[in-house]
Amino acid sequence: MKYASLKKSDLNDWLKHLQKKAKLYAPRKKENLFVFRPVKEVEDVCLEYIPTILPPKKYYFPQKEKLLKFSSQPFKTAKAIEKFDEFILFGVHTCDIAGIQCMDVAFRDAPEDPNYLNRKDKMTIIGIECLKYCDEYANCTSMGNHVPRGGYDLMMVDIGEKFIIHINSEKGERLVTKLDYIKEASEADMNALERVREAKKKIFKEEFTAALPKVYDAFDKRFASDVWKDVGRRCVACGNCTAVCPTCYCFDTADDMELSLNEGIRYRIWNSCQMDDFAKVAGGEDFRKGRDGRQRHRYYRKFKYPVDKYNRYFCTGCGRCTRTCMADISLIETVNSLLKEEAL
Amino acid sequence: MLDREILLEKMRTTPYLPMKAKIIEAEMVTDKEKFFRIQLEDKLNLGHVPGQFVMVSIFGYTEAPISICSSPTDKGYFDLTVRNAGTFTNKLHQMEKGDILGIRGPFGKGFPVDNMFGYDIVIVAGGLGIVPLRSLIRYIMHNRNDFGNVQILLGCRSPKELLFEEETKEWMKRSEIKFNCTVDRADPDWKGNVGLITTLIPGVDINPTRTYGIVVGPPIMYKFVIGKLLEKKIPDHQIIVSLERRMRCGLGKCGHCQIEGVYVCQSGPVFTYSDLKNFKGECHEKAV
Amino acid sequence: MKKQSKPRVAFFDFTDCEGCQLQFANMGQTFLELTNLVDIVSFREIMSEEGQDYDIAIVEGSITTDNDVTRIKKIREKAKVLVAFGSCATIAGVNGIKNRSSLELAKKRVYGDKAGTINSIKAMPLDAVVKVDYYILNCPPYIPEIIAVLKAILMGKPYPLPNYAVCVECKMNENVCRYEKDQECMGPVTRAGCNSWCINNGNRCYGCRGLVEKPASDAAKDILQKYGLKVEDILNSFTLYNDSMGEKYDQELK
């Protein structure tokens, strides 16, 4: 079976089924926004949502993750986590799936990061395709992530009364078979899917004023642009943009001693290139002073450096950095300003 | 298994887990710098390349990147020389012979010794820059016939900051290695040169296309020294530097050591001047 | 740490509400574990006997009289380690409101015609008078941070205060931004380290930890514009805790 169909009225039954298979995480409402949370009541799952405050990266790259257990006297070290549990990310937008793909690329690049890969091995991704824009901040079309591009086990598309489910892996297939309410998609279902996709083409338009290769060129040539000075002047260095980014993975390490002052754990904790001491060395020299240089670095880590290194853009188009920015710094505006400058 | 295979396997499977290592010698060598000789558990050889670094762990104080200052030809142990410059290094300075440390590594790309065979070598060391260079100098001394003429230019602020004094005297005695030293400020007993390290370079006699120029020192020093070496017509790819950055994970992930798109902990800390020229603005050490 | 003799800890308070010390009583089991590591020799709120000799002085409250100045200097002389404890001791806190007007006016407002008999000086954090070795911020102090600082003291290492905004921790906790809820919040300019304690619990940040070292005044203006807030709203919240250190910032903002 390649495509299955599920009536919306059976969704909650399926969620209950998934709950039994593994730890289930899905989007739900939090005040006026949305967050991924472990599913307790399936009724709380919300599939019509704008990108969650934090991307699901918190489940495969936790905010604070144990790296090792240690004792000083006698000197002992051990892995902090022996066993990782299976989990399902449910209702993931295609932009966030692109984010997971980016993280895979970075953490698989030798030397591998086993902490990340161990979690990733236990992850099942059930995506949902967006049929309209979440809001004006997203730039998913320019990034090519407004449509599914692999990287998931199952992908749901809302065709009205039903969801069409694209089965993309054996792991995914096992979650939709032997259930009487999930059937193979009929020809009519597939036609409906086709119509939905056609309609979508009229809604999603490229948000940047030029295609990605031009964006890359603009970044390549505009390192010294005044655009960065302007962004730096406005930045308050709150670090929101990097925390909410699905492809920001910088971290710091720290030791937490128990009260014995002998045993403890070493963990890693999200860190950000926007922080004051991020690039400062012991001798006191700060190699990336100033908010302009730090903001520029953040942008280059989406549109330039990973393209050189991995042949992949690390912006997913989710729009979170713009949505969360205290100072109204817009990614679309920044990129377009750069393109405009480059065109002059 | 060979030592090297054991270390690589550890790095692959448990890259964040430090190995147990014992301090077998510890000695203050200046007011601010302490020398440590370290032995890995099971007396494993580190098998590094000169110019690489290790991450030193003290539990409760996390980790710090420290340059290895012994040669891989010094078997059964490795050396570190550390300036007391912060919380971690202050704690490290309190440690003595017999104490246990954690070690991860070796990390990064070292000096391109294989490419340097047969070439003349000019080494320019400023201040603490002599620490990673000691690894290279010892390596060259242990493989002396593989290299052409070797000259060492060493600069530091004052005579009392001079590191590896005994060894320096030994290097000076060896006729096959030319050694020249200068201090910014002399004291009454000082009989050598006074002035910045750049003043020593014009007097150096070299055949530029057959010479590797190796520069390690404080950030401010690079652009001036590189400039002088370029005046000597040494080709860009034969000017070698080692850069200090805030290495944290050693695996090219955590982001702290990045210069533009380059993770210094993996692609460096040793770079050629050709590499440096590609940086657009984040590399302070690039010559103007 | 050497086990033979436990360091002796004494608590002192100056001008404040004494709520900071209560946080030790609120620690529960952890407090008992702490007493395995240190001897508490003087602690008005939960101990009756007053000890004399001490190694570590944990001091809460602001300096507001000449007498306070003499007393804190004596404590400093005797203590090996001096810890400023809570907002009043670290940034002068709420007491700093007094500094908004001239001392004469402040005295007159509070004491009326008795003002002339009152010894009162500008409200100051401890480090305006003596050297402070460790800072435990917050009003009241955040228990995990108290423990982290105590561990640092016992290990003999510094406890560097984070120099980034509360937003960093708040985002990690995935809170809905208070500005989304039309509330002004001091998070973007307030020093982190509290794990966004207040916002996690549905409140907003009042800036009780003091400001980050380099608040961006241009950017702060942009925030105000974005959310349609008045400068006065922000200043009122800033000055609740930050009057003693906020003057420079106020000017830039205006």
XYZ file of N, CA and C in Angstrom, chain A residues 67-68 70-72 75-79 106-107 109-115 219-221 223 249-255 257 266 268 271 277-283 285-288 293 296-297 301 304-305 309, chain B residues 11-21 57-63 85-86 100-104 219-220 244-246 248-263 266 280-282 284-285:
312
model
N 25.096 14.192 28.934
C 26.113 13.566 28.076
C 26.813 12.418 28.797
N 27.091 12.614 30.094
C 27.751 11.554 30.837
C 27.559 11.733 32.330
N 29.582 11.188 35.995
C 30.981 11.080 36.401
C 31.122 11.051 37.911
N 32.260 10.598 38.352
C 32.659 10.777 39.742
C 34.139 11.149 39.725
N 34.530 12.059 40.607
C 35.919 12.537 40.628
C 36.816 11.564 41.385
N 38.021 8.290 39.901
C 37.662 8.771 38.571
C 36.819 7.729 37.851
N 35.563 8.089 37.566
C 34.697 7.166 36.821
C 33.839 7.951 35.856
N 33.607 7.372 34.691
C 32.660 7.989 33.760
C 31.742 6.899 33.224
N 30.534 7.304 32.858
C 29.599 6.354 32.251
C 28.650 7.132 31.366
N 28.097 6.453 30.365
C 27.069 7.085 29.550
C 25.911 7.473 30.461
N 23.741 17.379 9.670
C 24.801 17.964 10.503
C 25.339 16.966 11.529
N 24.461 16.191 12.123
C 24.905 15.298 13.197
C 25.453 13.967 12.675
N 27.314 13.975 9.925
C 28.592 14.342 9.342
C 29.698 13.934 10.322
N 30.683 13.190 9.836
C 31.731 12.683 10.729
C 32.515 13.833 11.346
N 32.886 13.729 12.619
C 32.524 12.663 13.551
C 31.054 12.747 13.976
N 30.402 11.592 13.948
C 28.974 11.542 14.273
C 28.727 11.912 15.727
N 27.495 12.362 15.975
C 27.087 12.653 17.346
C 26.134 11.547 17.796
N 26.625 10.559 18.553
C 25.773 9.411 18.880
C 24.548 9.791 19.703
N 24.660 10.836 20.542
C 23.488 11.223 21.336
C 22.310 11.578 20.445
N 24.233 36.431 -0.709
C 24.959 36.189 0.536
C 26.462 36.119 0.275
N 26.816 35.474 -0.817
C 28.231 35.312 -1.139
C 28.905 36.673 -1.302
N 28.180 37.610 -1.897
C 28.807 38.892 -2.237
C 28.545 39.995 -1.217
N 28.657 40.210 2.194
C 29.103 40.015 3.573
C 29.233 41.351 4.295
N 21.625 24.425 16.224
C 21.960 23.330 17.138
C 23.230 23.617 17.944
N 23.622 24.875 18.036
C 24.800 25.190 18.841
C 24.508 24.894 20.304
N 25.529 24.462 21.000
C 25.322 24.151 22.414
C 26.560 24.480 23.225
N 26.351 24.504 24.537
C 27.459 24.647 25.460
C 27.413 23.424 26.371
N 28.507 23.137 27.050
C 28.466 22.032 27.999
C 28.691 22.578 29.400
N 28.131 21.887 30.381
C 28.273 22.316 31.765
C 28.224 21.087 32.663
N 28.828 21.215 33.840
C 28.813 20.123 34.814
C 27.873 20.486 35.950
N 27.191 19.305 39.674
C 27.653 18.445 40.765
C 26.508 18.170 41.721
N 27.512 15.630 33.335
C 27.862 16.646 32.344
C 26.726 16.663 31.342
N 24.735 18.936 27.947
C 24.846 20.038 26.993
C 23.545 20.809 27.028
N 22.718 26.717 23.180
C 23.456 27.964 23.283
C 23.258 28.695 21.966
N 29.224 35.934 25.121
C 30.529 35.287 25.273
C 30.680 34.072 24.366
N 29.809 33.963 23.373
C 29.767 32.742 22.560
C 31.105 32.435 21.890
N 31.767 33.459 21.384
C 33.005 33.226 20.623
C 34.225 33.803 21.340
N 34.069 34.013 22.648
C 35.168 34.610 23.419
C 36.116 33.509 23.898
N 37.434 33.743 23.801
C 38.400 32.744 24.247
C 38.961 33.124 25.618
N 39.693 32.174 26.208
C 40.204 32.361 27.576
C 41.028 33.635 27.700
N 41.795 33.958 26.667
C 42.635 35.149 26.712
C 41.843 36.442 26.706
N 39.892 37.607 24.078
C 39.523 38.104 22.756
C 38.153 37.551 22.342
N 37.294 38.436 21.848
C 35.974 38.032 21.358
C 36.005 38.074 19.836
N 35.868 36.914 19.220
C 36.043 36.837 17.772
C 34.782 37.174 16.980
N 33.675 37.397 17.649
C 32.500 37.894 16.934
C 31.781 38.911 17.801
N 27.489 41.468 13.402
C 28.238 40.270 13.022
C 27.548 38.994 13.482
N 24.455 38.452 11.327
C 24.923 38.005 10.009
C 25.311 36.533 10.073
N 26.000 36.153 11.125
C 26.418 34.764 11.274
C 25.203 33.828 11.279
N 24.499 31.005 8.459
C 24.398 29.591 8.806
C 23.122 28.968 8.261
N 24.277 30.217 3.508
C 25.564 30.176 2.838
C 26.423 28.995 3.306
N 26.791 29.000 4.590
C 27.751 27.993 5.060
C 27.272 26.550 4.862
N 28.915 23.492 2.702
C 29.386 22.293 3.383
C 28.549 21.055 3.051
N 36.482 7.542 20.094
C 36.013 8.804 19.523
C 34.729 8.573 18.724
N 34.635 7.410 18.089
C 33.477 7.130 17.251
C 32.259 6.767 18.095
N 32.460 5.948 19.135
C 31.312 5.434 19.874
C 30.930 6.305 21.071
N 31.906 6.845 21.757
C 31.601 7.655 22.942
C 32.436 8.938 22.916
N 32.137 9.801 21.941
C 33.006 10.968 21.758
C 32.994 11.946 22.925
N 31.951 11.914 23.764
C 31.874 12.875 24.862
C 32.436 12.318 26.168
N 32.855 11.054 26.149
C 33.343 10.416 27.369
C 34.860 10.589 27.476
N 35.333 11.321 28.482
C 36.790 11.505 28.596
C 37.484 10.233 29.076
N 38.721 10.057 28.629
C 39.537 8.929 29.087
C 40.251 9.339 30.365
N 40.519 8.351 31.182
C 41.234 8.604 32.423
C 42.714 8.837 32.110
N 43.293 9.839 32.750
C 44.706 10.131 32.502
C 45.339 10.633 33.789
N 39.410 17.511 30.844
C 38.232 17.533 31.717
C 38.640 17.558 33.174
N 38.006 18.442 33.938
C 38.038 18.319 35.397
C 36.578 18.342 35.824
N 36.120 17.286 36.452
C 34.696 17.204 36.754
C 34.282 18.316 37.703
N 33.187 18.948 37.364
C 32.727 20.112 38.119
C 33.189 21.416 37.484
N 34.154 21.303 36.584
C 34.711 22.498 35.930
C 34.623 22.397 34.406
N 33.965 21.408 33.909
C 33.837 21.085 32.474
C 35.195 20.876 31.808
N 35.329 21.444 30.614
C 36.484 21.104 29.793
C 37.126 22.352 29.214
N 44.502 31.287 33.397
C 43.812 32.430 32.795
C 42.312 32.426 33.079
N 41.832 31.525 33.921
C 40.394 31.496 34.180
C 40.060 30.419 35.186
N 44.364 12.912 38.800
C 43.738 12.322 37.610
C 42.951 13.383 36.844
N 43.083 13.344 35.547
C 42.339 14.240 34.666
C 41.547 13.401 33.662
N 40.594 14.040 32.985
C 39.934 13.401 31.852
C 40.492 13.993 30.566
N 40.636 13.132 29.561
C 41.182 13.611 28.279
C 40.300 13.106 27.143
N 39.935 14.004 26.224
C 39.310 13.590 24.959
C 40.221 14.073 23.834
N 46.582 36.687 18.824
C 45.852 37.103 17.618
C 46.449 38.328 16.929
N 46.884 39.304 17.723
C 47.362 40.574 17.170
C 48.623 40.398 16.330
N 43.707 30.372 17.668
C 43.040 30.109 18.942
C 41.557 30.443 18.798
N 40.710 29.494 19.104
C 39.278 29.754 19.145
C 38.689 28.998 20.322
N 37.386 29.220 20.538
C 36.775 28.624 21.724
C 36.244 27.224 21.424
N 34.864 23.685 21.993
C 34.061 23.221 23.124
C 33.744 21.724 22.989
N 33.226 21.314 21.821
C 32.855 19.900 21.673
C 33.947 19.120 20.944
N 34.698 19.772 20.092
C 35.760 19.092 19.348
C 35.264 18.324 18.147
N 33.947 18.264 17.973
C 33.374 17.414 16.914
C 32.790 18.229 15.755
N 33.018 19.521 15.764
C 32.460 20.353 14.698
C 30.956 20.471 14.781
N 30.427 20.535 15.995
C 28.974 20.623 16.162
C 28.541 21.866 16.956
N 29.201 22.132 18.072
C 28.642 23.080 19.051
C 28.705 24.520 18.577
N 29.553 24.831 17.607
C 29.510 26.138 16.959
C 30.415 27.218 17.531
N 30.949 27.025 18.728
C 31.697 28.116 19.371
C 32.969 28.525 18.626
N 33.614 27.565 17.961
C 34.926 27.843 17.383
C 34.830 28.295 15.932
N 33.607 28.466 15.422
C 33.448 28.725 13.992
C 34.037 30.057 13.537
N 34.778 30.010 12.432
C 35.118 31.221 11.690
C 34.319 31.104 10.400
N 33.337 31.969 10.270
C 32.425 31.856 9.120
C 31.945 30.412 9.013
N 32.123 29.737 7.869
C 31.586 28.388 7.754
C 32.505 27.284 8.263
N 33.643 27.655 8.838
C 34.662 26.654 9.161
C 34.710 26.363 10.666
N 34.618 25.100 11.001
C 34.787 24.700 12.403
C 36.279 24.516 12.674
N 37.752 21.128 13.856
C 37.879 20.030 12.903
C 38.804 20.397 11.742
N 36.028 36.078 4.766
C 35.578 37.380 4.300
C 35.722 38.476 5.352
N 35.753 38.124 6.630
C 35.816 39.203 7.615
C 35.875 38.741 9.044
N 35.656 37.449 9.304
C 35.636 37.004 10.695
C 36.994 36.515 11.187
N 40.352 37.555 12.291
C 41.141 38.734 12.667
C 42.616 38.596 12.284
N 43.060 37.347 12.118
C 44.493 37.122 11.948
C 44.959 37.309 10.505
